[in-house]
XYZ file of N, CA, C and O in Angstrom:
888
model
N 75.780 -43.479 129.307
C 76.035 -43.282 127.980
C 74.761 -43.076 127.024
O 74.949 -42.448 125.948
N 73.708 -43.703 127.259
C 72.496 -43.644 126.331
C 71.988 -42.100 126.573
O 71.600 -41.419 125.628
N 71.893 -41.663 127.928
C 71.424 -40.357 127.924
C 72.420 -39.185 127.219
O 71.778 -38.251 126.565
N 73.740 -39.506 127.135
C 74.558 -38.509 126.527
C 74.237 -38.674 125.045
O 74.425 -37.575 124.462
N 74.157 -39.865 124.525
C 73.849 -40.101 122.778
C 72.681 -39.461 122.720
O 72.388 -38.801 121.606
N 71.562 -39.365 123.567
C 70.330 -38.763 123.304
C 70.484 -37.303 123.193
O 69.902 -36.661 122.378
N 71.344 -36.753 124.077
C 71.737 -35.321 123.984
C 72.262 -34.707 122.774
O 72.092 -33.991 122.086
N 73.323 -35.577 122.528
C 74.167 -35.307 121.083
C 73.248 -35.555 119.838
O 73.500 -34.693 119.033
N 72.231 -36.380 119.830
C 71.541 -36.506 118.837
C 70.126 -35.579 118.721
O 69.300 -35.884 117.669
N 70.112 -35.198 119.977
C 68.776 -34.274 119.983
C 67.593 -35.164 120.178
O 66.339 -34.618 120.168
N 67.653 -36.336 120.515
C 66.504 -37.158 120.864
C 66.210 -37.431 122.292
O 67.337 -37.455 123.112
N 65.080 -37.368 122.567
C 64.610 -37.788 123.965
C 64.710 -39.125 124.570
O 64.162 -39.987 123.492
N 65.526 -39.373 125.394
C 65.430 -40.854 125.890
C 64.121 -41.186 126.289
O 63.383 -40.618 127.176
N 63.878 -42.481 126.016
C 62.499 -43.104 126.453
C 62.644 -43.407 128.046
O 63.512 -44.118 128.309
N 61.422 -43.052 128.636
C 61.413 -43.438 130.130
C 61.030 -44.841 130.077
O 60.245 -45.531 129.153
N 61.178 -45.528 131.180
C 60.612 -46.852 131.526
C 59.205 -46.574 131.868
O 58.683 -45.754 132.621
N 58.158 -47.392 131.443
C 56.891 -47.530 131.758
C 56.423 -48.785 132.489
O 57.120 -49.794 132.060
N 55.488 -48.556 133.423
C 54.989 -49.797 134.075
C 53.439 -49.442 134.334
O 53.215 -48.461 134.545
N 52.814 -50.619 134.593
C 51.371 -50.411 134.714
C 51.107 -51.124 136.120
O 51.244 -52.208 136.523
N 50.084 -49.999 136.745
C 49.839 -50.485 138.238
C 48.358 -50.964 137.883
O 47.499 -50.239 137.475
N 48.083 -51.983 138.622
C 46.582 -52.511 138.373
C 46.197 -53.237 139.686
O 47.007 -53.759 140.654
N 44.787 -53.013 139.818
C 44.093 -53.657 141.086
C 43.127 -54.492 140.644
O 42.198 -54.199 139.678
N 42.833 -55.613 141.480
C 41.765 -56.580 141.257
C 40.593 -56.499 142.426
O 41.126 -55.912 143.483
N 39.584 -57.353 141.994
C 38.538 -57.481 142.982
C 37.441 -56.027 143.505
O 36.827 -56.489 144.242
N 37.650 -54.969 143.054
C 36.580 -54.154 143.345
C 35.455 -54.049 142.163
O 35.322 -55.202 141.601
N 34.716 -53.282 142.146
C 34.759 -51.658 142.876
C 33.971 -51.767 144.298
O 32.989 -52.667 144.290
N 34.472 -50.774 145.032
C 33.541 -50.760 146.373
C 33.739 -49.218 146.748
O 34.613 -48.567 146.170
N 33.099 -48.796 147.788
C 33.024 -47.622 148.271
C 33.903 -47.069 149.291
O 33.764 -45.955 149.872
N 34.851 -48.129 149.689
C 35.680 -47.682 150.725
C 37.107 -47.790 150.111
O 37.743 -46.726 149.819
N 37.823 -48.985 150.045
C 39.180 -49.192 149.623
C 39.385 -48.738 148.553
O 40.361 -48.228 147.984
N 38.330 -48.932 147.323
C 38.823 -48.512 145.913
C 38.796 -46.869 146.035
O 39.641 -46.208 145.371
N 38.056 -46.161 146.673
C 38.136 -44.799 146.908
C 39.449 -44.388 147.231
O 40.057 -43.496 146.865
N 39.889 -44.891 148.207
C 41.356 -44.581 148.850
C 42.299 -44.998 148.002
O 43.483 -44.157 147.876
N 42.332 -45.945 147.162
C 43.192 -46.332 146.072
C 43.262 -44.962 145.122
O 44.370 -44.512 144.693
N 42.222 -44.728 144.617
C 41.962 -43.709 143.650
C 42.350 -42.207 144.292
O 43.270 -41.577 143.472
N 42.122 -41.952 145.524
C 42.742 -40.635 146.193
C 44.229 -40.906 146.174
O 44.955 -39.822 145.808
N 44.893 -41.906 146.305
C 46.352 -42.252 146.445
C 46.858 -41.917 145.005
O 48.134 -41.329 145.002
N 46.430 -42.618 144.147
C 46.984 -42.324 142.680
C 46.713 -40.987 142.179
O 47.440 -40.580 141.389
N 45.630 -40.198 142.527
C 45.351 -38.949 142.102
C 46.307 -38.001 142.885
O 46.932 -37.174 142.468
N 46.653 -38.408 144.283
C 47.681 -37.675 145.104
C 49.152 -37.578 144.343
O 49.900 -36.721 144.122
N 49.404 -38.714 143.732
C 50.579 -38.954 142.897
C 50.688 -38.673 141.394
O 51.615 -38.610 140.736
N 49.547 -38.253 140.950
C 49.384 -37.770 139.613
C 49.790 -38.856 138.570
O 50.230 -38.586 137.618
N 49.261 -40.111 139.117
C 49.165 -41.016 137.871
C 47.916 -41.632 137.531
O 46.742 -41.411 138.218
N 47.889 -42.817 136.643
C 46.668 -43.632 136.076
C 47.096 -44.818 136.582
O 48.198 -45.178 136.766
N 45.877 -45.780 136.703
C 46.125 -47.151 136.851
C 45.092 -48.172 136.162
O 44.149 -47.304 135.330
N 45.044 -49.321 136.357
C 44.052 -50.259 135.526
C 43.280 -50.969 136.745
O 44.100 -51.528 137.648
N 41.956 -50.891 136.653
C 41.190 -51.610 137.779
C 40.537 -52.766 136.968
O 39.742 -52.737 136.218
N 40.705 -54.163 137.638
C 40.021 -55.214 136.954
C 38.847 -55.529 138.267
O 39.337 -55.996 139.185
N 37.628 -55.541 137.479
C 36.641 -55.420 138.527
C 35.503 -56.853 138.262
O 35.681 -57.539 137.268
N 35.193 -57.112 139.656
C 34.138 -58.257 139.557
C 32.731 -57.740 139.481
O 32.372 -56.907 140.052
N 31.845 -58.350 138.416
C 30.395 -57.877 138.263
C 29.809 -57.924 139.493
O 28.956 -57.085 139.651
N 29.922 -58.930 140.418
C 29.000 -59.042 141.535
C 29.329 -58.000 142.720
O 28.420 -57.662 143.431
N 30.322 -57.062 142.354
C 30.400 -56.099 143.258
C 29.920 -54.713 142.614
O 29.939 -53.630 143.303
N 29.403 -54.660 141.417
C 29.095 -53.395 140.893
C 27.412 -53.126 141.260
O 26.597 -54.103 140.758
N 27.408 -52.187 141.796
C 25.868 -51.731 142.059
C 25.807 -50.243 141.868
O 26.844 -49.729 141.477
N 24.813 -49.666 142.330
C 24.589 -48.295 141.989
C 25.744 -47.388 142.484
O 26.103 -46.335 141.985
N 26.022 -47.663 143.738
C 26.733 -46.865 144.596
C 28.345 -47.013 144.141
O 29.157 -46.218 143.828
N 28.744 -48.274 143.965
C 30.227 -48.548 143.592
C 30.382 -48.342 142.032
O 31.442 -48.037 141.813
N 29.448 -48.345 141.366
C 29.510 -47.896 139.848
C 30.007 -46.499 139.927
O 30.539 -46.017 138.997
N 29.548 -45.628 140.820
C 29.998 -44.265 140.813
C 31.521 -44.131 141.091
O 32.309 -43.261 140.405
N 32.183 -45.167 141.903
C 33.471 -45.193 142.002
C 34.314 -45.818 140.941
O 35.249 -45.087 140.404
N 33.629 -46.740 140.095
C 34.171 -47.214 138.958
C 34.342 -46.227 137.884
O 35.134 -45.816 137.267
N 33.048 -45.342 137.819
C 33.114 -44.142 136.609
C 34.058 -43.136 137.202
O 34.618 -42.353 136.319
N 34.188 -43.109 138.249
C 35.197 -41.896 138.875
C 36.851 -42.307 138.119
O 37.431 -41.537 137.714
N 37.023 -43.819 138.532
C 38.502 -44.335 138.094
C 38.456 -44.001 136.337
O 39.435 -43.368 135.905
N 37.422 -44.445 135.840
C 37.312 -44.263 134.220
C 37.664 -42.893 133.897
O 38.395 -42.495 133.078
N 36.916 -41.820 134.571
C 36.976 -40.314 134.302
C 38.237 -40.082 134.507
O 38.633 -38.941 134.103
N 39.152 -40.189 135.397
C 40.485 -39.871 135.857
C 41.477 -40.697 134.739
O 42.604 -40.203 134.966
N 40.885 -41.482 134.067
C 41.704 -41.867 132.843
C 42.363 -43.053 133.027
O 43.150 -43.798 132.267
N 41.804 -44.076 134.021
C 42.098 -45.305 134.267
C 41.285 -46.358 133.509
O 40.441 -45.956 133.087
N 42.059 -47.738 133.207
C 41.451 -48.548 132.734
C 40.483 -49.267 133.525
O 40.538 -49.260 134.648
N 39.385 -49.879 133.018
C 38.592 -50.740 133.724
C 38.517 -52.063 133.018
O 37.929 -52.206 131.800
N 38.906 -53.047 133.521
C 39.193 -54.135 133.055
C 38.405 -55.387 133.535
O 37.552 -55.027 134.833
N 38.077 -56.449 133.049
C 37.071 -57.631 133.558
C 37.718 -58.441 134.174
O 39.166 -59.092 133.762
N 37.272 -59.030 135.654
C 37.742 -59.910 136.326
C 37.081 -60.830 136.760
O 36.934 -61.438 137.766
N 35.901 -61.177 135.772
C 34.644 -62.085 135.893
C 33.636 -61.569 136.781
O 33.991 -60.482 137.662
N 32.595 -62.390 136.859
C 31.529 -61.856 137.611
C 31.614 -62.312 139.004
O 31.433 -61.515 139.993
N 31.862 -63.617 139.303
C 31.875 -64.097 140.783
C 32.933 -64.506 141.251
O 33.227 -64.902 142.240
N 34.351 -64.142 140.615
C 35.510 -64.383 141.204
C 35.595 -66.236 141.306
O 36.242 -66.453 142.441
N 35.074 -66.720 140.483
C 35.044 -68.358 140.518
C 36.442 -68.642 139.826
O 36.682 -68.288 138.768
N 37.019 -69.751 140.163
C 38.224 -70.519 139.376
C 37.464 -71.011 138.072
O 36.601 -71.897 138.179
N 37.808 -70.535 137.094
C 36.922 -70.620 135.750
C 37.458 -71.677 134.818
O 36.484 -72.019 134.078
N 38.524 -72.311 134.900
C 38.852 -73.235 133.972
C 38.043 -74.437 134.022
O 37.851 -75.267 133.168
N 37.268 -74.891 135.237
C 36.448 -75.971 135.296
C 35.080 -75.637 134.992
O 33.994 -76.673 135.141
N 34.579 -74.523 134.706
C 33.161 -74.140 134.430
C 33.000 -74.444 132.925
O 33.762 -74.844 132.025
N 31.498 -74.753 132.693
C 31.386 -74.935 131.353
C 31.317 -73.835 130.313
O 31.604 -72.701 131.027
N 31.354 -74.090 128.876
C 31.501 -72.920 128.188
C 30.530 -71.909 128.290
O 30.641 -70.683 128.123
N 29.235 -72.264 128.577
C 27.958 -71.347 128.793
C 28.439 -70.448 130.177
O 28.107 -69.165 130.068
N 29.118 -71.221 131.106
C 29.296 -70.473 132.419
C 30.329 -69.285 132.122
O 30.500 -68.340 132.772
N 31.373 -69.832 131.502
C 32.552 -68.944 131.263
C 32.211 -67.745 130.304
O 32.402 -66.541 130.854
N 31.421 -68.016 129.549
C 31.055 -66.805 128.709
C 29.985 -65.875 129.425
O 30.053 -64.632 129.190
N 28.918 -66.285 130.269
C 28.187 -65.598 131.165
C 29.184 -64.823 132.291
O 28.736 -63.663 132.289
N 30.030 -65.324 132.795
C 30.711 -64.574 133.628
C 31.551 -63.297 133.063
O 31.508 -62.320 133.722
N 32.050 -63.466 131.845
C 32.569 -62.360 131.204
C 31.626 -61.408 130.589
O 31.825 -60.187 130.852
N 30.710 -61.947 129.819
C 29.912 -61.051 129.139
C 28.804 -60.314 130.183
O 28.802 -59.145 130.111
N 28.439 -60.830 131.215
C 27.665 -60.109 132.182
C 28.581 -59.008 132.903
O 28.041 -57.870 133.126
N 29.779 -59.189 133.185
C 30.616 -58.130 133.988
C 30.774 -56.965 132.610
O 30.937 -55.938 132.948
N 31.308 -57.635 131.343
C 31.740 -56.507 130.580
C 30.304 -55.647 130.206
O 30.470 -54.290 130.003
N 29.381 -56.185 130.387
C 28.004 -55.372 130.068
C 27.713 -54.288 131.120
O 27.436 -53.002 130.921
N 28.169 -54.724 132.293
C 27.823 -53.590 133.622
C 29.096 -52.532 133.384
O 28.760 -51.398 133.431
N 30.198 -52.870 132.845
C 31.359 -51.862 132.671
C 30.862 -51.001 131.763
O 31.126 -49.792 132.014
N 30.199 -51.320 130.752
C 30.010 -50.682 129.413
C 28.740 -49.754 130.081
O 28.906 -48.501 129.736
N 27.868 -50.308 130.674
C 26.652 -49.433 131.159
C 27.108 -48.273 131.910
O 26.587 -47.216 131.575
N 27.780 -48.583 132.790
C 28.400 -47.421 133.951
C 29.361 -46.332 133.299
O 29.440 -45.530 133.696
N 30.207 -46.906 132.324
C 31.665 -46.147 131.903
C 31.227 -45.923 130.461
O 31.875 -44.773 130.108
N 30.494 -46.215 129.596
C 30.180 -46.064 128.346
C 31.386 -46.566 127.556
O 31.423 -46.307 126.444
N 32.030 -47.381 128.032
C 33.326 -48.314 127.364
C 33.406 -49.583 127.687
O 33.524 -50.040 128.817
N 33.492 -50.199 126.811
C 33.462 -51.937 126.854
C 35.333 -52.195 127.363
O 36.127 -51.493 126.768
N 35.087 -53.268 128.232
C 36.758 -53.644 128.525
C 37.485 -54.373 127.296
O 36.893 -54.890 126.441
N 38.734 -54.213 127.262
C 39.406 -54.943 126.108
C 40.422 -55.878 126.933
O 41.025 -56.729 126.228
N 40.440 -55.922 128.404
C 41.341 -56.757 129.079
C 40.722 -57.825 129.904
O 39.718 -57.312 130.435
N 41.272 -58.952 130.159
C 40.452 -59.842 130.976
C 41.762 -60.617 132.118
O 42.677 -60.896 131.514
N 41.488 -60.400 133.271
C 42.416 -61.184 134.169
C 41.566 -62.234 134.817
O 40.631 -61.902 135.573
N 41.808 -63.546 134.904
C 41.228 -64.629 135.232
C 41.373 -64.811 136.819
O 42.632 -64.413 137.232
N 40.158 -65.022 137.339
C 40.393 -65.177 138.990
C 41.406 -65.993 139.316
O 41.477 -67.240 138.573
N 42.291 -66.030 140.354
C 43.481 -66.700 140.736
C 44.409 -66.998 139.644
O 45.318 -68.029 139.776
N 44.342 -66.295 138.631
C 45.169 -66.443 137.392
C 45.080 -68.019 136.944
O 46.049 -68.742 136.539
N 43.837 -68.504 137.018
C 43.509 -69.812 136.825
C 42.755 -69.826 135.362
O 41.675 -69.131 135.048
N 43.426 -70.255 134.373
C 42.945 -70.459 133.016
C 43.558 -71.587 132.182
O 44.194 -72.367 132.735
N 42.958 -71.782 130.992
C 43.354 -72.623 130.202
C 42.894 -72.361 128.501
O 42.439 -71.416 128.262
N 43.223 -73.095 127.635
C 43.081 -72.898 126.354
C 41.801 -72.698 126.023
O 41.351 -71.612 125.348
N 40.966 -73.298 126.721
C 39.521 -73.280 126.390
C 38.825 -71.804 126.759
O 38.153 -71.125 125.853
N 39.322 -71.268 128.031
C 39.010 -70.020 128.580
C 39.549 -69.113 127.082
O 38.682 -68.054 126.731
N 40.606 -69.011 126.751
C 41.454 -68.177 125.946
C 40.495 -68.325 124.482
O 40.603 -67.306 123.882
N 40.149 -69.337 124.208
C 39.333 -69.526 123.064
C 38.019 -68.869 122.952
O 37.626 -68.298 122.068
N 37.421 -68.938 124.200
C 36.149 -68.379 124.453
C 35.881 -66.954 124.587
O 34.734 -66.278 124.268
N 37.219 -66.325 125.332
C 36.937 -64.992 125.994
C 37.513 -64.013 124.835
O 38.538 -64.166 124.494
N 36.890 -63.177 124.461
C 37.505 -62.297 123.216
C 38.153 -60.893 123.781
O 37.941 -59.975 123.240
N 38.989 -61.336 124.852
C 39.634 -60.124 125.301
C 41.066 -60.459 125.517
O 41.450 -61.752 125.406
N 41.901 -59.706 125.667
C 43.215 -59.814 126.067
C 43.574 -60.362 127.390
O 43.163 -59.361 128.237
N 44.337 -61.345 127.512
C 44.391 -61.962 129.058
C 45.659 -61.281 129.712
O 46.823 -61.263 128.971
N 45.663 -60.728 130.873
C 46.447 -60.142 131.555
C 46.634 -60.899 133.033
O 45.767 -61.444 133.567
N 48.087 -60.953 133.175
C 48.429 -61.392 134.529
C 49.171 -60.376 135.178
O 48.269 -59.367 135.401
N 50.309 -60.528 135.679
C 50.888 -59.411 136.365
C 51.852 -60.155 137.408
O 51.839 -61.158 138.051
N 52.614 -59.150 138.309
C 53.546 -59.489 139.219
C 52.983 -59.152 140.427
O 52.601 -57.997 140.773
N 52.677 -60.307 141.468
C 52.008 -59.794 142.609
C 52.982 -59.877 144.051
O 54.260 -60.137 143.452
N 52.432 -59.766 145.094
C 53.146 -59.606 146.182
C 52.454 -60.180 147.433
O 52.815 -59.820 148.601
N 51.540 -61.140 147.291
C 50.683 -61.771 148.281
C 50.015 -60.532 148.966
O 49.929 -60.643 150.309
N 49.534 -59.537 148.342
C 48.923 -58.421 149.187
C 47.789 -58.660 149.652
O 47.096 -57.892 150.213
N 47.269 -60.065 149.486
C 45.839 -60.294 149.942
C 46.058 -60.799 151.345
O 45.086 -61.135 152.250
N 47.359 -61.310 151.997
C 47.789 -61.802 153.067
C 47.812 -60.667 154.185
O 48.912 -59.606 154.036
N 47.092 -60.676 155.443
C 47.292 -59.562 156.107
C 48.605 -59.379 156.795
O 49.249 -58.366 157.384
N 49.437 -60.545 156.977
C 50.520 -60.440 157.727
C 51.890 -59.863 156.665
O 52.639 -59.818 157.012
N 51.593 -59.839 155.540
C 52.501 -59.157 154.767
C 52.301 -57.581 154.766
O 51.405 -56.963 154.475
N 53.370 -56.857 155.274
C 53.229 -55.686 155.570
C 53.240 -54.440 154.428
O 53.555 -54.956 153.464
N 52.876 -53.352 154.455
C 52.909 -52.227 153.595
C 54.360 -51.973 153.093
O 54.346 -52.147 151.886
N 55.341 -52.037 153.913
C 56.611 -51.952 153.718
C 56.974 -53.053 152.625
O 57.818 -52.990 151.522
N 56.715 -54.375 153.070
C 57.004 -55.463 152.447
C 56.463 -55.660 151.003
O 57.105 -56.118 150.060
N 55.207 -55.314 151.174
C 54.466 -55.251 149.674
C 55.089 -54.270 148.799
O 55.397 -54.629 147.767
N 55.667 -53.064 149.102
C 56.360 -52.220 148.404
C 57.713 -52.734 147.840
O 57.980 -52.599 146.676
N 58.309 -53.199 148.960
C 59.662 -53.813 148.676
C 59.755 -54.814 147.698
O 60.485 -54.847 146.536
N 58.737 -55.746 147.690
C 58.810 -56.874 146.646
C 58.405 -56.200 145.152
O 59.099 -56.558 144.348
N 57.560 -55.378 145.074
C 57.281 -54.913 143.916
C 58.257 -54.116 143.226
O 58.489 -53.915 142.032
N 58.863 -53.150 144.203
C 60.086 -52.443 143.786
C 60.977 -53.237 143.077
O 61.618 -52.845 142.157
N 61.484 -54.458 143.770
C 62.608 -55.131 143.370
C 62.150 -56.092 142.182
O 63.075 -56.076 141.397
N 60.779 -56.104 141.762
C 60.582 -56.999 140.413
C 60.333 -56.070 139.378
O 59.915 -56.481 138.398
N 60.355 -54.625 139.725
C 59.762 -53.810 138.714
C 60.919 -53.977 137.399
O 62.148 -54.030 137.590
N 60.069 -54.094 136.200
C 60.750 -53.918 134.790
C 59.994 -52.951 134.133
O 58.891 -52.742 134.120
N 60.786 -52.669 132.831
C 60.228 -51.852 132.016
C 59.169 -52.554 131.130
O 59.530 -53.958 131.044
N 58.130 -52.173 131.088
C 56.854 -53.004 130.345
C 56.129 -53.956 131.324
O 55.313 -54.483 130.768
N 56.654 -53.877 132.669
C 55.948 -54.636 133.592
C 54.602 -54.310 133.918
O 53.875 -53.355 133.824
N 53.776 -55.283 134.561
C 52.417 -55.162 135.150
C 52.289 -55.439 136.508
O 52.725 -56.832 136.955
N 52.016 -54.464 137.495
C 52.086 -54.751 138.844
C 50.742 -55.229 139.342
O 49.655 -54.640 138.876
N 50.403 -56.343 139.828
C 49.236 -56.817 140.262
C 49.050 -56.526 141.872
O 49.687 -57.313 142.626
N 48.045 -55.770 142.248
C 47.817 -55.474 143.543
C 46.055 -55.623 143.556
O 45.580 -56.007 142.727
N 45.543 -55.576 144.946
C 44.145 -55.651 145.127
C 43.400 -54.639 145.947
O 44.120 -54.017 146.841
N 42.470 -54.302 145.472
C 41.488 -53.338 146.102
C 40.290 -53.627 146.731
O 39.344 -52.789 147.010
N 40.300 -54.947 147.337
C 39.143 -55.591 147.967
C 38.861 -54.785 149.214
O 39.750 -54.001 149.822
N 37.464 -54.772 149.740
C 37.556 -53.958 151.005
C 38.261 -54.456 152.200
O 38.435 -55.466 152.375
N 39.096 -53.381 152.910
C 39.666 -53.690 154.081
C 41.174 -53.708 153.812
O 42.119 -53.980 154.725
N 41.567 -53.683 152.529
C 42.977 -53.803 151.975
C 43.809 -52.669 152.270
O 44.355 -52.132 151.386
N 43.780 -52.054 153.476
C 44.412 -50.913 153.705
C 45.916 -50.921 153.513
O 46.560 -49.654 153.288
N 46.552 -52.015 153.703
C 47.974 -51.954 153.735
C 48.527 -51.675 152.260
O 49.686 -51.222 152.198
N 47.879 -52.270 151.341
C 48.201 -51.865 150.176
C 47.946 -50.309 149.744
O 48.774 -49.832 148.937
N 47.068 -49.975 150.427
C 46.991 -48.184 150.046
C 48.004 -47.784 150.698
O 48.654 -46.683 149.906
N 48.547 -48.000 152.145
C 49.718 -47.574 152.382
C 51.117 -47.907 151.508
O 51.701 -46.948 151.515
N 51.022 -48.955 151.046
C 52.246 -49.507 150.111
C 52.502 -48.645 149.194
O 53.616 -48.283 148.675
N 51.269 -48.196 148.482
C 51.275 -47.311 147.200
C 52.173 -45.829 147.605
O 52.765 -45.703 146.640
N 52.094 -45.399 148.845
C 52.894 -44.291 149.154
C 54.295 -44.376 149.378
O 55.016 -43.524 149.399
N 54.630 -45.670 149.277
C 56.180 -45.856 149.154
C 56.592 -46.274 147.888
O 57.490 -45.903 147.334
N 55.749 -47.243 147.158
C 56.083 -47.733 145.774
C 55.993 -46.836 144.753
O 56.935 -46.734 144.085
N 55.042 -46.110 144.650
C 55.024 -45.072 143.491
C 56.082 -44.015 143.353
O 56.933 -44.023 142.480
N 56.302 -43.176 144.830
C 57.656 -42.252 144.753
C 58.726 -43.083 144.275
O 59.689 -42.526 143.704
N 59.088 -44.121 145.082
C 60.384 -44.765 144.533
C 60.442 -45.002 143.065
O 61.760 -44.951 142.587
N 59.457 -45.748 142.588
C 59.497 -46.375 141.200
C 59.804 -44.830 140.185
O 60.448 -45.106 139.172
N 58.941 -43.864 140.622
C 59.249 -42.671 139.857
C 60.798 -42.175 140.005
O 61.373 -41.729 138.793
N 61.225 -42.179 141.188
C 62.727 -41.978 141.454
C 63.528 -42.903 140.495
O 64.753 -42.191 140.106
N 63.367 -43.961 140.229
C 64.020 -45.010 139.458
C 63.688 -44.739 137.963
O 64.357 -45.386 137.369
N 62.781 -43.589 137.577
C 62.769 -43.458 136.313
C 61.560 -44.001 135.511
O 61.278 -43.963 134.423
N 60.612 -44.540 136.104
C 59.505 -45.433 135.782
C 58.168 -44.333 135.551
O 58.096 -43.337 136.328
N 57.626 -44.445 134.603
C 56.515 -43.891 134.332
C 55.091 -44.354 134.379
O 55.173 -45.677 133.657
N 54.169 -44.224 135.242
C 53.018 -45.145 135.378
C 51.886 -44.933 134.237
O 51.687 -43.738 133.919
N 51.555 -46.020 133.388
C 50.693 -45.854 132.612
C 49.621 -46.957 132.625
O 49.551 -47.979 133.608
N 48.476 -46.727 132.085
C 47.416 -47.871 132.089
C 47.785 -49.094 131.199
O 48.633 -49.007 130.499
N 47.187 -50.444 131.465
C 47.405 -51.347 130.610
C 47.204 -51.102 129.144
O 48.007 -51.481 128.405
N 46.198 -50.258 128.661
C 45.991 -49.877 127.371
C 47.252 -49.079 126.798
O 47.579 -49.321 125.779
N 47.495 -48.067 127.676
C 48.743 -47.246 127.116
C 50.003 -48.109 127.050
O 50.860 -47.855 126.104
N 50.145 -49.037 128.004
C 51.380 -49.847 127.870
C 51.486 -50.634 126.745
O 52.471 -50.618 125.897
N 50.293 -51.036 126.054
C 50.425 -51.859 124.904
C 50.621 -50.931 123.816
O 51.159 -51.329 122.745
N 49.941 -49.880 123.642
C 50.299 -48.771 122.648
C 51.824 -48.415 122.658
O 52.205 -48.306 121.575
N 52.089 -48.064 123.735
C 53.887 -47.551 123.868
C 54.684 -48.774 123.164
O 55.584 -48.429 122.708
N 54.255 -50.025 123.671
C 55.209 -51.071 123.366
C 54.775 -51.630 121.919
O 55.539 -52.764 121.617
N 54.047 -51.113 121.197
C 53.310 -51.707 119.896
C 53.006 -52.723 119.802
O 53.466 -53.853 118.967
N 52.386 -53.463 120.981
C 52.004 -54.567 121.044
C 50.286 -54.730 120.604
O 49.601 -54.078 121.458
N 49.876 -55.527 119.717
C 48.592 -55.574 119.174
C 47.835 -56.155 120.272
O 48.258 -57.155 121.068
N 46.670 -55.871 120.477
C 45.648 -56.406 121.282
C 45.087 -57.883 120.549
O 44.314 -57.494 119.501
N 45.383 -58.970 120.774
C 45.214 -60.165 120.235
C 44.721 -61.015 120.766
O 45.349 -61.981 121.488
N 43.183 -61.050 121.136
C 42.441 -62.253 122.021
C 42.985 -63.836 121.077
O 43.075 -63.497 119.991
N 42.685 -64.630 121.943
C 42.659 -66.058 121.421
C 43.981 -66.235 120.930
O 44.431 -67.451 120.271
N 45.082 -65.540 121.478
C 46.365 -65.773 120.770
C 47.175 -66.835 121.865
O 48.246 -66.903 121.675
N 46.655 -67.107 122.968
C 47.349 -68.019 123.726
C 48.261 -67.726 124.658
O 48.959 -68.188 125.568
N 48.381 -66.225 124.919
C 49.226 -65.442 125.739
C 48.562 -64.778 126.921
O 47.384 -64.061 126.519
N 49.235 -64.756 128.120
C 48.525 -64.126 129.086
C 50.041 -63.052 129.559
O 50.925 -63.484 129.840
N 49.794 -61.876 129.674
C 50.863 -61.072 129.771
C 51.038 -60.624 131.231
O 50.298 -60.099 132.015
N 52.381 -60.667 131.820
C 53.026 -60.068 133.186
C 53.823 -59.014 132.500
O 53.978 -57.880 133.425
N 54.613 -58.795 131.518
C 55.242 -57.957 130.832
C 54.779 -57.809 129.483
O 54.162 -58.622 128.635
N 54.859 -56.424 128.932
C 54.514 -56.172 127.338
C 55.760 -55.588 126.871
O 56.359 -54.697 127.280
N 56.418 -56.242 125.841
C 55.849 -57.726 125.125
C 56.057 -58.913 126.031
O 56.833 -58.597 127.203
N 55.191 -59.848 125.944
C 55.338 -60.879 126.778
C 56.738 -61.569 126.678
O 57.189 -61.835 125.418
N 57.218 -61.893 127.716
C 58.739 -62.430 127.637
C 58.637 -64.145 127.207
O 59.345 -64.685 126.879
N 57.303 -64.486 127.412
C 57.178 -66.090 127.024
C 56.815 -66.134 125.570
O 56.564 -67.292 125.059
N 56.502 -65.189 124.814
C 56.102 -65.499 123.292
C 57.382 -65.868 122.495
O 58.487 -65.719 122.864
């Protein structure tokens, strides 16, 4: 009925949008394969990186992602559970990683995903970035097959959703899962966008310190 009305009124029906995101890079192995896969399917994604993994070689991979139109987000420096850290250490974890991202891509990150999704109000008050969560599928566990990873994400997909996956070294099963996940969600009418694009499309302002961590945009918990 919506499609019929759109045709009658001359308006184009809005497609569903979803953001594909990866944690724990960059590296010169699995991250490269993730980029090859999203390039194969003609989409963009968002990469939440750890500062401790950024060196001269992995930075080239991160720059490739940025140049492909992907977001580079902050995932802390050392991937420590941060809610128990001091104020100074929390700030250092974030600022050092943001500085490396900006150094190698020329653009400072706007989004932060806390390691282990471990966060508290203190972190939200101290970190001047928009907090991102996402829908995961335990893709860090080797016993979860590529098919199962894809199935879980496909079943959980919603308009405005954020898919949470990992590109740590050796996570080949998630690379394989993308070859199932991306075509199926495209078939279902989803368009893959970066987290930045998702916020713009949904007219959601970037508001650090607002106490919200996003798994969908707009947040269903607001």
